[in-house]
PDB file of C-alpha atoms in Angstrom:
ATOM      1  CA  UNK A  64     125.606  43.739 -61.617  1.00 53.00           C
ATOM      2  CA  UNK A  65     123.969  41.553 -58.411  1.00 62.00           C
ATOM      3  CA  UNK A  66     121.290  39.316 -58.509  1.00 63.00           C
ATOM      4  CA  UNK A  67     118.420  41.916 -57.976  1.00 64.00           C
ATOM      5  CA  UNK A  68     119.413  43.791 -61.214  1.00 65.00           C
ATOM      6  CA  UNK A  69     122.093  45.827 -62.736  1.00 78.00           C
ATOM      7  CA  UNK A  70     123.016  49.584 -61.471  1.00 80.00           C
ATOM      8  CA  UNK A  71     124.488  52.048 -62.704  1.00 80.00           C
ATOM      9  CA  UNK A  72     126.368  55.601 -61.819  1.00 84.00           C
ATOM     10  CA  UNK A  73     124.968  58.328 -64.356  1.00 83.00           C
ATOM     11  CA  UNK A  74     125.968  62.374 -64.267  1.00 91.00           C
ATOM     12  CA  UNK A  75     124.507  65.638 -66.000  1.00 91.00           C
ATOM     13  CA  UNK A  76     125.782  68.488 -67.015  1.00 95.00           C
ATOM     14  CA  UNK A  77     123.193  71.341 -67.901  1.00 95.00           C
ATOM     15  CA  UNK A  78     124.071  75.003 -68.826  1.00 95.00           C
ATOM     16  CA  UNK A  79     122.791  78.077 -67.487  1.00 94.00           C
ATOM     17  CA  UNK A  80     121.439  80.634 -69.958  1.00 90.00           C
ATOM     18  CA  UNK A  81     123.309  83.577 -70.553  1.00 84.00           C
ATOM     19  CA  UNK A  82     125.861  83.239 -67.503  1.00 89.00           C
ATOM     20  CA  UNK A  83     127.997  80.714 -69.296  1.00 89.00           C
ATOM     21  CA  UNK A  84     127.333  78.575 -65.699  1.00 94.00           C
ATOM     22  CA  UNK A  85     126.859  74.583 -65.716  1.00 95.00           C
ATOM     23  CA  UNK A  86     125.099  72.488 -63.099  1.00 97.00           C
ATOM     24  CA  UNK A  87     126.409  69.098 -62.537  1.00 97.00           C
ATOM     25  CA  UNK A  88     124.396  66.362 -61.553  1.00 96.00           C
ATOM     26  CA  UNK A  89     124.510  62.256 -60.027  1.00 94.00           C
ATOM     27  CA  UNK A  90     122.943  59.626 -59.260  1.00 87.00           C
ATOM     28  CA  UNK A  91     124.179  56.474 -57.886  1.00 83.00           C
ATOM     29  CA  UNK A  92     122.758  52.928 -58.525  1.00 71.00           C
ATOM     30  CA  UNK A  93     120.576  53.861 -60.796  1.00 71.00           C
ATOM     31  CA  UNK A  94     118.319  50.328 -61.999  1.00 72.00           C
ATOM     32  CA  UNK A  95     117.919  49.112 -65.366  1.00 67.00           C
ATOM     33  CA  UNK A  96     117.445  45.557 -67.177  1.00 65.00           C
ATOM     34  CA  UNK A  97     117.503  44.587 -70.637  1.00 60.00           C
ATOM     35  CA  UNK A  98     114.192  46.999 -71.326  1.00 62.00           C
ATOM     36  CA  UNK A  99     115.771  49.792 -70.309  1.00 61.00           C
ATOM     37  CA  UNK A 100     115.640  51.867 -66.805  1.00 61.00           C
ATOM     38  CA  UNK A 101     113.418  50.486 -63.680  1.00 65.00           C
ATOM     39  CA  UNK A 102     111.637  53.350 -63.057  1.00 61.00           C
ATOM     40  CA  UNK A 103     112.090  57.131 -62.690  1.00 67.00           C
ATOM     41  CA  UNK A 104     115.948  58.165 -61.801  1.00 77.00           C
ATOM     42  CA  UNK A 105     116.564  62.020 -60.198  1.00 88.00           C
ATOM     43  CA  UNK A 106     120.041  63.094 -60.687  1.00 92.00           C
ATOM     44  CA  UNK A 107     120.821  65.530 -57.550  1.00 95.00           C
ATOM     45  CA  UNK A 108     122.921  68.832 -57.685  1.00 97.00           C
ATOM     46  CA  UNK A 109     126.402  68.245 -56.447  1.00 96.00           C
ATOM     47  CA  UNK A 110     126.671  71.211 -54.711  1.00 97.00           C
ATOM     48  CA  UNK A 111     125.342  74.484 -54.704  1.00 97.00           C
ATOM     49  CA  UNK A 112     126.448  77.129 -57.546  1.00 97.00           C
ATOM     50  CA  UNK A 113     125.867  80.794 -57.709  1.00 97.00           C
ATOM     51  CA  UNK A 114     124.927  82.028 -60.872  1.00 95.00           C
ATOM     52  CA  UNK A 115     125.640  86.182 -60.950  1.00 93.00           C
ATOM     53  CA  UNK A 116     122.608  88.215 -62.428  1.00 90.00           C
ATOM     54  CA  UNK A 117     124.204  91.547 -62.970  1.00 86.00           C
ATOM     55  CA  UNK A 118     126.245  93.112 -60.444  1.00 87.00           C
ATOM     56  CA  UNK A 119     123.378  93.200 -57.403  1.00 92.00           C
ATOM     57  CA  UNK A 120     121.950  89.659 -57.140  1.00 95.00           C
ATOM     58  CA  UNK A 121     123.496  86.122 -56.700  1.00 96.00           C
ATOM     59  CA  UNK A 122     121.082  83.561 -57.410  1.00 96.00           C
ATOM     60  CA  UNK A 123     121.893  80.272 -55.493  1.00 97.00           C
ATOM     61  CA  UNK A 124     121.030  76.897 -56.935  1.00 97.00           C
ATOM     62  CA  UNK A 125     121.637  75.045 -53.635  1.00 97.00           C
ATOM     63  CA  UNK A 126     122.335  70.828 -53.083  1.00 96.00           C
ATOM     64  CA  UNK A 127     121.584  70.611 -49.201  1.00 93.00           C
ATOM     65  CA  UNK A 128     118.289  69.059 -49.226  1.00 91.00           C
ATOM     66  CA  UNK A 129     118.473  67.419 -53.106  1.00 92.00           C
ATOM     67  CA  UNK A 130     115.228  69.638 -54.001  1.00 95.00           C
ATOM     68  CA  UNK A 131     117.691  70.447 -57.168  1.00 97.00           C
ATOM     69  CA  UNK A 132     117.730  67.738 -59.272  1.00 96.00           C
ATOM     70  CA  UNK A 133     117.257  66.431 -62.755  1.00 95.00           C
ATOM     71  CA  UNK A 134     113.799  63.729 -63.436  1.00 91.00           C
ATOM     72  CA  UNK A 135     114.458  61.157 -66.148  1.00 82.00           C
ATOM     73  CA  UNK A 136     113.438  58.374 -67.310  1.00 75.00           C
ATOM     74  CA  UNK A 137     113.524  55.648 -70.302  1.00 73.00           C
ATOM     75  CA  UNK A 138     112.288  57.824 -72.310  1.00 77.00           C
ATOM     76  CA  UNK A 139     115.039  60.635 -71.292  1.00 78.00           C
ATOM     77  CA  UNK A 140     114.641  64.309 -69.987  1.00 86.00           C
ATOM     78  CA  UNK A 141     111.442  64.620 -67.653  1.00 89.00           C
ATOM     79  CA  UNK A 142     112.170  67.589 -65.728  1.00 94.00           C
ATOM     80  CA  UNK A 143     114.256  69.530 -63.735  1.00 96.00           C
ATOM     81  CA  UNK A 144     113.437  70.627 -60.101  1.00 97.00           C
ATOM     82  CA  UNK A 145     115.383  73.920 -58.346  1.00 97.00           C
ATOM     83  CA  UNK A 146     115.684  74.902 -55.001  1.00 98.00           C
ATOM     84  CA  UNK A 147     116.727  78.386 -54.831  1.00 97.00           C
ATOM     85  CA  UNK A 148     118.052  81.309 -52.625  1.00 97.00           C
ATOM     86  CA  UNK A 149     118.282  84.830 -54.074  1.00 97.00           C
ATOM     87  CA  UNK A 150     120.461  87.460 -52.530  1.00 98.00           C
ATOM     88  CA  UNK A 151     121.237  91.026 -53.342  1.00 97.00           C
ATOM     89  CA  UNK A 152     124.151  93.207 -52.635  1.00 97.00           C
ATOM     90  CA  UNK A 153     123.753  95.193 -49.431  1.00 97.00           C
ATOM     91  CA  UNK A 154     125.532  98.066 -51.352  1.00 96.00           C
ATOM     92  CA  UNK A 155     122.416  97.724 -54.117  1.00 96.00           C
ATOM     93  CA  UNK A 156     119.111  97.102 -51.115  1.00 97.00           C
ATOM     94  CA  UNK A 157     119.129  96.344 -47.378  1.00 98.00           C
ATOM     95  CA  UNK A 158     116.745  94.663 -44.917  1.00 98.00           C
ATOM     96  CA  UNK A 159     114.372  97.184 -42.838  1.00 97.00           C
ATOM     97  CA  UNK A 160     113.803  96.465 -39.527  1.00 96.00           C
ATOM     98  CA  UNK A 161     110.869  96.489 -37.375  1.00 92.00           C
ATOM     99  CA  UNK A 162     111.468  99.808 -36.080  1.00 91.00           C
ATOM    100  CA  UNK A 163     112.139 101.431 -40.025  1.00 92.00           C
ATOM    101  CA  UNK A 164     115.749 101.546 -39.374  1.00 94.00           C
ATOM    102  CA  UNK A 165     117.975 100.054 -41.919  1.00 96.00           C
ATOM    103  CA  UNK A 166     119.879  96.772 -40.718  1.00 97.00           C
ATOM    104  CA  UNK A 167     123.820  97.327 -40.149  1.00 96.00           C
ATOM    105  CA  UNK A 168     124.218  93.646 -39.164  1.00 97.00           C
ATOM    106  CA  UNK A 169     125.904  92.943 -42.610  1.00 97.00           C
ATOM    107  CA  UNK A 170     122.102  90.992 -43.374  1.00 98.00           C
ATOM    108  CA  UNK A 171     121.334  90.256 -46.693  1.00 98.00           C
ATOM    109  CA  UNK A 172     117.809  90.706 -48.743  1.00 98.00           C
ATOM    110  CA  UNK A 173     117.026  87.257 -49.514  1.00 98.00           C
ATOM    111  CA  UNK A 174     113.972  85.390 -50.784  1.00 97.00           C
ATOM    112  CA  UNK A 175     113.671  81.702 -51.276  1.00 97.00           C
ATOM    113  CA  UNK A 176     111.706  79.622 -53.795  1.00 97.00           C
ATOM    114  CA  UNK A 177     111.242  76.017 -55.668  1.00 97.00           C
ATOM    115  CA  UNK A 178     109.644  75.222 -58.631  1.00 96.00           C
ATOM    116  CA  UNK A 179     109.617  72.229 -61.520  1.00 96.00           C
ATOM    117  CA  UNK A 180     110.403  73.220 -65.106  1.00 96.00           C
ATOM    118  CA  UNK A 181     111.144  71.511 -68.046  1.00 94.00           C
ATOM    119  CA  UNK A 182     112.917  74.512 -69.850  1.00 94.00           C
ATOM    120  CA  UNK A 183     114.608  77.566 -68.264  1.00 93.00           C
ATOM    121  CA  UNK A 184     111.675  79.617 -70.286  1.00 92.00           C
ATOM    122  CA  UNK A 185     109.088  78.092 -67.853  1.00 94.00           C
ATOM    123  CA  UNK A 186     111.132  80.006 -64.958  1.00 95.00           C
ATOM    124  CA  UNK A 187     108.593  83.129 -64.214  1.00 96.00           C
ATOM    125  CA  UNK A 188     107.579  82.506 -60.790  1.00 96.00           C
ATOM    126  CA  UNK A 189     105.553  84.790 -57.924  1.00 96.00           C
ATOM    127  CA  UNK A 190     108.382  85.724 -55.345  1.00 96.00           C
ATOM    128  CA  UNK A 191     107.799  87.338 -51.434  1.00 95.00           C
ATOM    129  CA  UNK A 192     110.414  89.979 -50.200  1.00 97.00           C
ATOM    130  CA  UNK A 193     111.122  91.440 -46.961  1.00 97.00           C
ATOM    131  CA  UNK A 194     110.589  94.972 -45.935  1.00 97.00           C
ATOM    132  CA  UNK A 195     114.018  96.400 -47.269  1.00 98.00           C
ATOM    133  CA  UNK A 196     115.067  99.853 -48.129  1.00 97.00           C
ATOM    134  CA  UNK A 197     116.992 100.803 -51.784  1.00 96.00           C
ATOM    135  CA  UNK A 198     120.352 102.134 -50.894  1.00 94.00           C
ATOM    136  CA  UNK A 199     119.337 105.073 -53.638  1.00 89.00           C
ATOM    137  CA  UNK A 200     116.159 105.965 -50.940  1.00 90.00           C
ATOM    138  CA  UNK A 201     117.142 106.130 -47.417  1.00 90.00           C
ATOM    139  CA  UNK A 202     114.702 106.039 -44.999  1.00 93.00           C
ATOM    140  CA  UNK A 203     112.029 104.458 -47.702  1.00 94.00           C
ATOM    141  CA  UNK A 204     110.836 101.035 -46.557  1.00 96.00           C
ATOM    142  CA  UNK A 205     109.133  98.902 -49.329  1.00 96.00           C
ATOM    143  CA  UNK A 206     107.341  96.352 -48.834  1.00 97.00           C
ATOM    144  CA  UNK A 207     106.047  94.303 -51.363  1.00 96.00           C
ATOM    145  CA  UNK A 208     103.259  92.190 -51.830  1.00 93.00           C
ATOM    146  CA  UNK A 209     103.431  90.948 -55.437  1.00 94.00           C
ATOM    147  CA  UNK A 210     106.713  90.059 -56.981  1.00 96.00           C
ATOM    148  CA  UNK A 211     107.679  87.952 -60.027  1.00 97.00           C
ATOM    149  CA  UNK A 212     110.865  86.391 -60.855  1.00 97.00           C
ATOM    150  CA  UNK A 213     111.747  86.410 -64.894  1.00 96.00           C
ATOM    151  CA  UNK A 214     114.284  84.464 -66.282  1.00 94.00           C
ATOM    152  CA  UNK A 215     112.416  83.533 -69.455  1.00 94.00           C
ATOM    153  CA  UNK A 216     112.960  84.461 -72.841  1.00 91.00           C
ATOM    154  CA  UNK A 217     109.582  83.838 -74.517  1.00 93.00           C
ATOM    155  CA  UNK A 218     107.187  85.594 -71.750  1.00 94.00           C
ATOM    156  CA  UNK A 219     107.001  87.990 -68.915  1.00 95.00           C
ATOM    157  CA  UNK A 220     104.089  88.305 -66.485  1.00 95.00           C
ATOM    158  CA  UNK A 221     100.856  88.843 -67.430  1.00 94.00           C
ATOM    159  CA  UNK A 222     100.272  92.276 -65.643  1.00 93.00           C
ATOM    160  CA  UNK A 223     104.374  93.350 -66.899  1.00 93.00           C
ATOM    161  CA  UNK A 224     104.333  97.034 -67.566  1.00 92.00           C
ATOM    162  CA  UNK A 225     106.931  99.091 -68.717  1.00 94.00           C
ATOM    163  CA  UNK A 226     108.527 102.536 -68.848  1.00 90.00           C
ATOM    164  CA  UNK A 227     108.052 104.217 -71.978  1.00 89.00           C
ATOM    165  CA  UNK A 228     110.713 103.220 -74.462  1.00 89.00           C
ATOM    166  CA  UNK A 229     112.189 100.986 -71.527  1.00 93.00           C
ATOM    167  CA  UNK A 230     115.721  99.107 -73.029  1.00 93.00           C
ATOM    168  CA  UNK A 231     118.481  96.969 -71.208  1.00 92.00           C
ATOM    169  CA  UNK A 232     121.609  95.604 -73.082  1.00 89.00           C
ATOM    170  CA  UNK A 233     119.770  92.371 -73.131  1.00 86.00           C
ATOM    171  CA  UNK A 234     116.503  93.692 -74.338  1.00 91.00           C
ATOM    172  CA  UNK A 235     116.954  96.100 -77.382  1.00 89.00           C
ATOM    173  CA  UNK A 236     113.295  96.002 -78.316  1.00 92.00           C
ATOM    174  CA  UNK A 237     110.491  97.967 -76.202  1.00 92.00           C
ATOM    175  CA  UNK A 238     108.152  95.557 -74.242  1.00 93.00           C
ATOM    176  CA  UNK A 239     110.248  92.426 -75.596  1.00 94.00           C
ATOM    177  CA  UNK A 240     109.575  88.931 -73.541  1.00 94.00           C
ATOM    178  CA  UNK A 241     113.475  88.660 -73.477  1.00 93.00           C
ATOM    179  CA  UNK A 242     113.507  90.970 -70.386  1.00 95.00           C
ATOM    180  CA  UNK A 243     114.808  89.191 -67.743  1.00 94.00           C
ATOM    181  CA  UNK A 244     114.775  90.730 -63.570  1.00 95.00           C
ATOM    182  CA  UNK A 245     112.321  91.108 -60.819  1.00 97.00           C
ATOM    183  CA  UNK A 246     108.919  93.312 -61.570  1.00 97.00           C
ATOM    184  CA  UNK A 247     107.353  94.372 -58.316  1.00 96.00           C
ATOM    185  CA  UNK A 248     103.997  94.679 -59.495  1.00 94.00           C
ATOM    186  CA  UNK A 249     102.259  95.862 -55.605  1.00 93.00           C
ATOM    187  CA  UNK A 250     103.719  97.248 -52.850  1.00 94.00           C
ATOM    188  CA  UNK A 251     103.520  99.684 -50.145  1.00 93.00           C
ATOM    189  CA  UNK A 252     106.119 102.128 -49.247  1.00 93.00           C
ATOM    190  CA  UNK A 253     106.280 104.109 -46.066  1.00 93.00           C
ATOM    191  CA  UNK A 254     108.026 107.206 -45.792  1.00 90.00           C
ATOM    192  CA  UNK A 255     111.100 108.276 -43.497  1.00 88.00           C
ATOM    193  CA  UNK A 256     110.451 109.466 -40.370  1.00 81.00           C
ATOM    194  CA  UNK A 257     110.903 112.838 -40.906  1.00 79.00           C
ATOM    195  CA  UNK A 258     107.602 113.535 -42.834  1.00 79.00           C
ATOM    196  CA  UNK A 259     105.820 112.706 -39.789  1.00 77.00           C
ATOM    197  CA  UNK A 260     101.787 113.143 -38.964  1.00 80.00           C
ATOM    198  CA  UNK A 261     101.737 114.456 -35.586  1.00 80.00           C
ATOM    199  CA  UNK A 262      98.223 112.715 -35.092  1.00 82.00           C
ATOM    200  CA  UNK A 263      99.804 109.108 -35.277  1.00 82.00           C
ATOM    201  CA  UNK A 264     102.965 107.359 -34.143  1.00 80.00           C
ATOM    202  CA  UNK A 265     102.837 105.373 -37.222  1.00 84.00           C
ATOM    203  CA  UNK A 266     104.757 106.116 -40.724  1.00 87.00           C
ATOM    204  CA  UNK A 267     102.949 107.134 -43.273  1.00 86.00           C
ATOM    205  CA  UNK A 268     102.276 104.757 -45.892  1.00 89.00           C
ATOM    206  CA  UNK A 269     102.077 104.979 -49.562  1.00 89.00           C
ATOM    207  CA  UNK A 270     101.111 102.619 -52.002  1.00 88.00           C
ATOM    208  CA  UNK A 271     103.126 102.185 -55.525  1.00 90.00           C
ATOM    209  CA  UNK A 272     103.199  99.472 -58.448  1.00 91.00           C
ATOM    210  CA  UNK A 273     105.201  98.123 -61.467  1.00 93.00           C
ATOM    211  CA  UNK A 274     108.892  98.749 -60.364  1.00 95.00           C
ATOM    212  CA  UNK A 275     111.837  96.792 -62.225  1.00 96.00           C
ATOM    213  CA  UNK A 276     114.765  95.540 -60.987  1.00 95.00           C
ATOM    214  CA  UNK A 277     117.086  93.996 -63.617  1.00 94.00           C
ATOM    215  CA  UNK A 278     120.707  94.836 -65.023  1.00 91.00           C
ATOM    216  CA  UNK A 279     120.559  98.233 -64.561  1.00 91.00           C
ATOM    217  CA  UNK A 280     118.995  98.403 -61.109  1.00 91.00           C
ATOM    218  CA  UNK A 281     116.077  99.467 -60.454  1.00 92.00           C
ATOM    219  CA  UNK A 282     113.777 101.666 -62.211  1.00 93.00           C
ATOM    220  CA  UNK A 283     110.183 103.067 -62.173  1.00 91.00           C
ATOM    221  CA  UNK A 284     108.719 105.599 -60.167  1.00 87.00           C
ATOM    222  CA  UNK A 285     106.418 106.438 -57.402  1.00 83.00           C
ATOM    223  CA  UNK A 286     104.016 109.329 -57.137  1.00 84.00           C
ATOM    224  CA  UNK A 287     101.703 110.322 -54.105  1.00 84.00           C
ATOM    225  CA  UNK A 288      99.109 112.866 -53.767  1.00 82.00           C
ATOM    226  CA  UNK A 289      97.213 115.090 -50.980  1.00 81.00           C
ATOM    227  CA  UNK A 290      99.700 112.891 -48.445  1.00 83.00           C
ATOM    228  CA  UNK A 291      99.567 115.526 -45.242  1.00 83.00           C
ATOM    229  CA  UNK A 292      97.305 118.411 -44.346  1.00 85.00           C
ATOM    230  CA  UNK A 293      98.985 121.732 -42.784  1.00 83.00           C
ATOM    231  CA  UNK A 294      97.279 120.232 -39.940  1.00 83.00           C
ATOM    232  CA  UNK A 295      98.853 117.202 -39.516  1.00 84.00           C
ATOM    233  CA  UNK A 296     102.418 117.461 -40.544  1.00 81.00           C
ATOM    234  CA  UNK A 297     105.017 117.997 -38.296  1.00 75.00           C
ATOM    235  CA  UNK A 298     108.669 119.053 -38.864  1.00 73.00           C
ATOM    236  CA  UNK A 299     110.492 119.027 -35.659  1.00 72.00           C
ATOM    237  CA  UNK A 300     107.262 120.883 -34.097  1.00 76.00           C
ATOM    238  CA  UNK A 301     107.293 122.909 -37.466  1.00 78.00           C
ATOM    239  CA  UNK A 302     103.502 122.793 -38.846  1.00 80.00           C
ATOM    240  CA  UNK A 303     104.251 121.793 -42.769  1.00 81.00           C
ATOM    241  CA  UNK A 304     101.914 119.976 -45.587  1.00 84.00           C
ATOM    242  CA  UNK A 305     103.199 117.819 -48.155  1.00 82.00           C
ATOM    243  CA  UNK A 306     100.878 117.516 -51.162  1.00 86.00           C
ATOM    244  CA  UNK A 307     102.550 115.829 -54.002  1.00 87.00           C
ATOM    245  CA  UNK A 308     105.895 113.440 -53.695  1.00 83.00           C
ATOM    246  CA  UNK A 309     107.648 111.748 -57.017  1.00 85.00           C
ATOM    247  CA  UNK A 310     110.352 109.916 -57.071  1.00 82.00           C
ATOM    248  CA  UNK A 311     111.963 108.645 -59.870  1.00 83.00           C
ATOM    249  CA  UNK A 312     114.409 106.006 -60.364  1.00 83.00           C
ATOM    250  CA  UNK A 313     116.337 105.266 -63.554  1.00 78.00           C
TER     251      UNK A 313
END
């Protein structure tokens, strides 16, 4: 108590769906008279936690910059603000780099994001990725140009799609909002060198959609059609064509 008010020290503890992870928050001299609280109060992260999503991605609530934080007020719970740094297991996906070569630096795929939410289901958020390649398809480089983030229970995207019958351990319904991952709804691919157009020093390029990437990896699949003429493909100075490639990946 001093003359310009009383303060207080106030903590948080909020849970993590699912993971069985808390977050635990402060804030120090925090205002409030007789009425109740002097204003909005944010609580800040205390440091940063990873919360495990399956055995390829760490999700990183992180404390540096106090962008994590919980909003109240006198009339309690406003919202909560994250700051966030996703990472995936090299042995799972690994950066490409410029040149279509996978990275061997020991470089993570990583993508960043912040948001406000006032309930975990609000968390369904547009991502970016780097050019990376799946450890399951060497010399494929995918790079994606619309990603979503799920980690909400009552709703996926709007343009969600998937497989036929599609289940996870977590989802034992077909097409149930429960699903939980990443859905890469647009993205181009371009092939290993090796299928090579002898007319351009450029890979060639595909484009794919809807591909999921969740608790059992990743899954969809990719089909291309009429992709080099016998005139135009080149094997090591061998003349070839290549008119249908499908991949699948469950």
């Amino acid at each position: 108590f001093t003359p310009e008010g009383a303060f207080l020290t106030a903590y948080a503890v909020i849970g993590v769906p699912k993971t069985g992870d808390t977050l635990a928050f402060k804030v120090s001299e925090a205002q409030f008279t007789t009425g109740g609280f002097t204003g909005d109060a944010s609580l800040v992260l205390l440091e940063d936690i990873d919360v495990n999503l399956g055995d390829s991605t760490t999700l990183t609530l992180k404390s540096d910059e106090q962008k994590t934080y919980v909003d109240w007020d006198c009339n309690g719970f406003r919202e909560l603000g994250i700051d966030c740094e996703v990472s995936f297991s090299r042995e799972f996906v690994v950066p490409e780099n410029p040149d279509g070569t996978p990275d061997t630096t020991g470089q993570h795929v990583i993508t960043e994001f912040e948001t406000q939410i006032q309930s975990w289901d609000e968390l369904l958020i547009d991502i970016s990725l780097p050019p990376m390649q799946f450890t399951k398809l060497k010399g494929f480089g995918f790079y994606v140009s619309n990603a979503v983030f799920d980690f909400s229970e009552t709703e996926n995207s709007v343009n969600m799609v998937f497989p036929p019958g599609y289940l996870t351990p977590s989802m034992p319904e077909p097409n149930s909002p429960m699903w939980e991952g990443f859905f890469l709804n647009q993205m181009q691919i371009k092939l290993p060198p090796e299928f090579k157009n002898k007319n351009s020093n450029e890979r060639i390029t595909i484009s794919a959609d809807n591909l999921l990437i969740d608790e059992l990896g990743i899954t969809g699949s990719l089909s291309a059609y009429n992709i080099l003429t016998l005139d135009n493909g080149d094997a090591g100075g061998w003349a070839f064509s290549l008119d249908t490639l499908s991949v699948s990946l469950y």
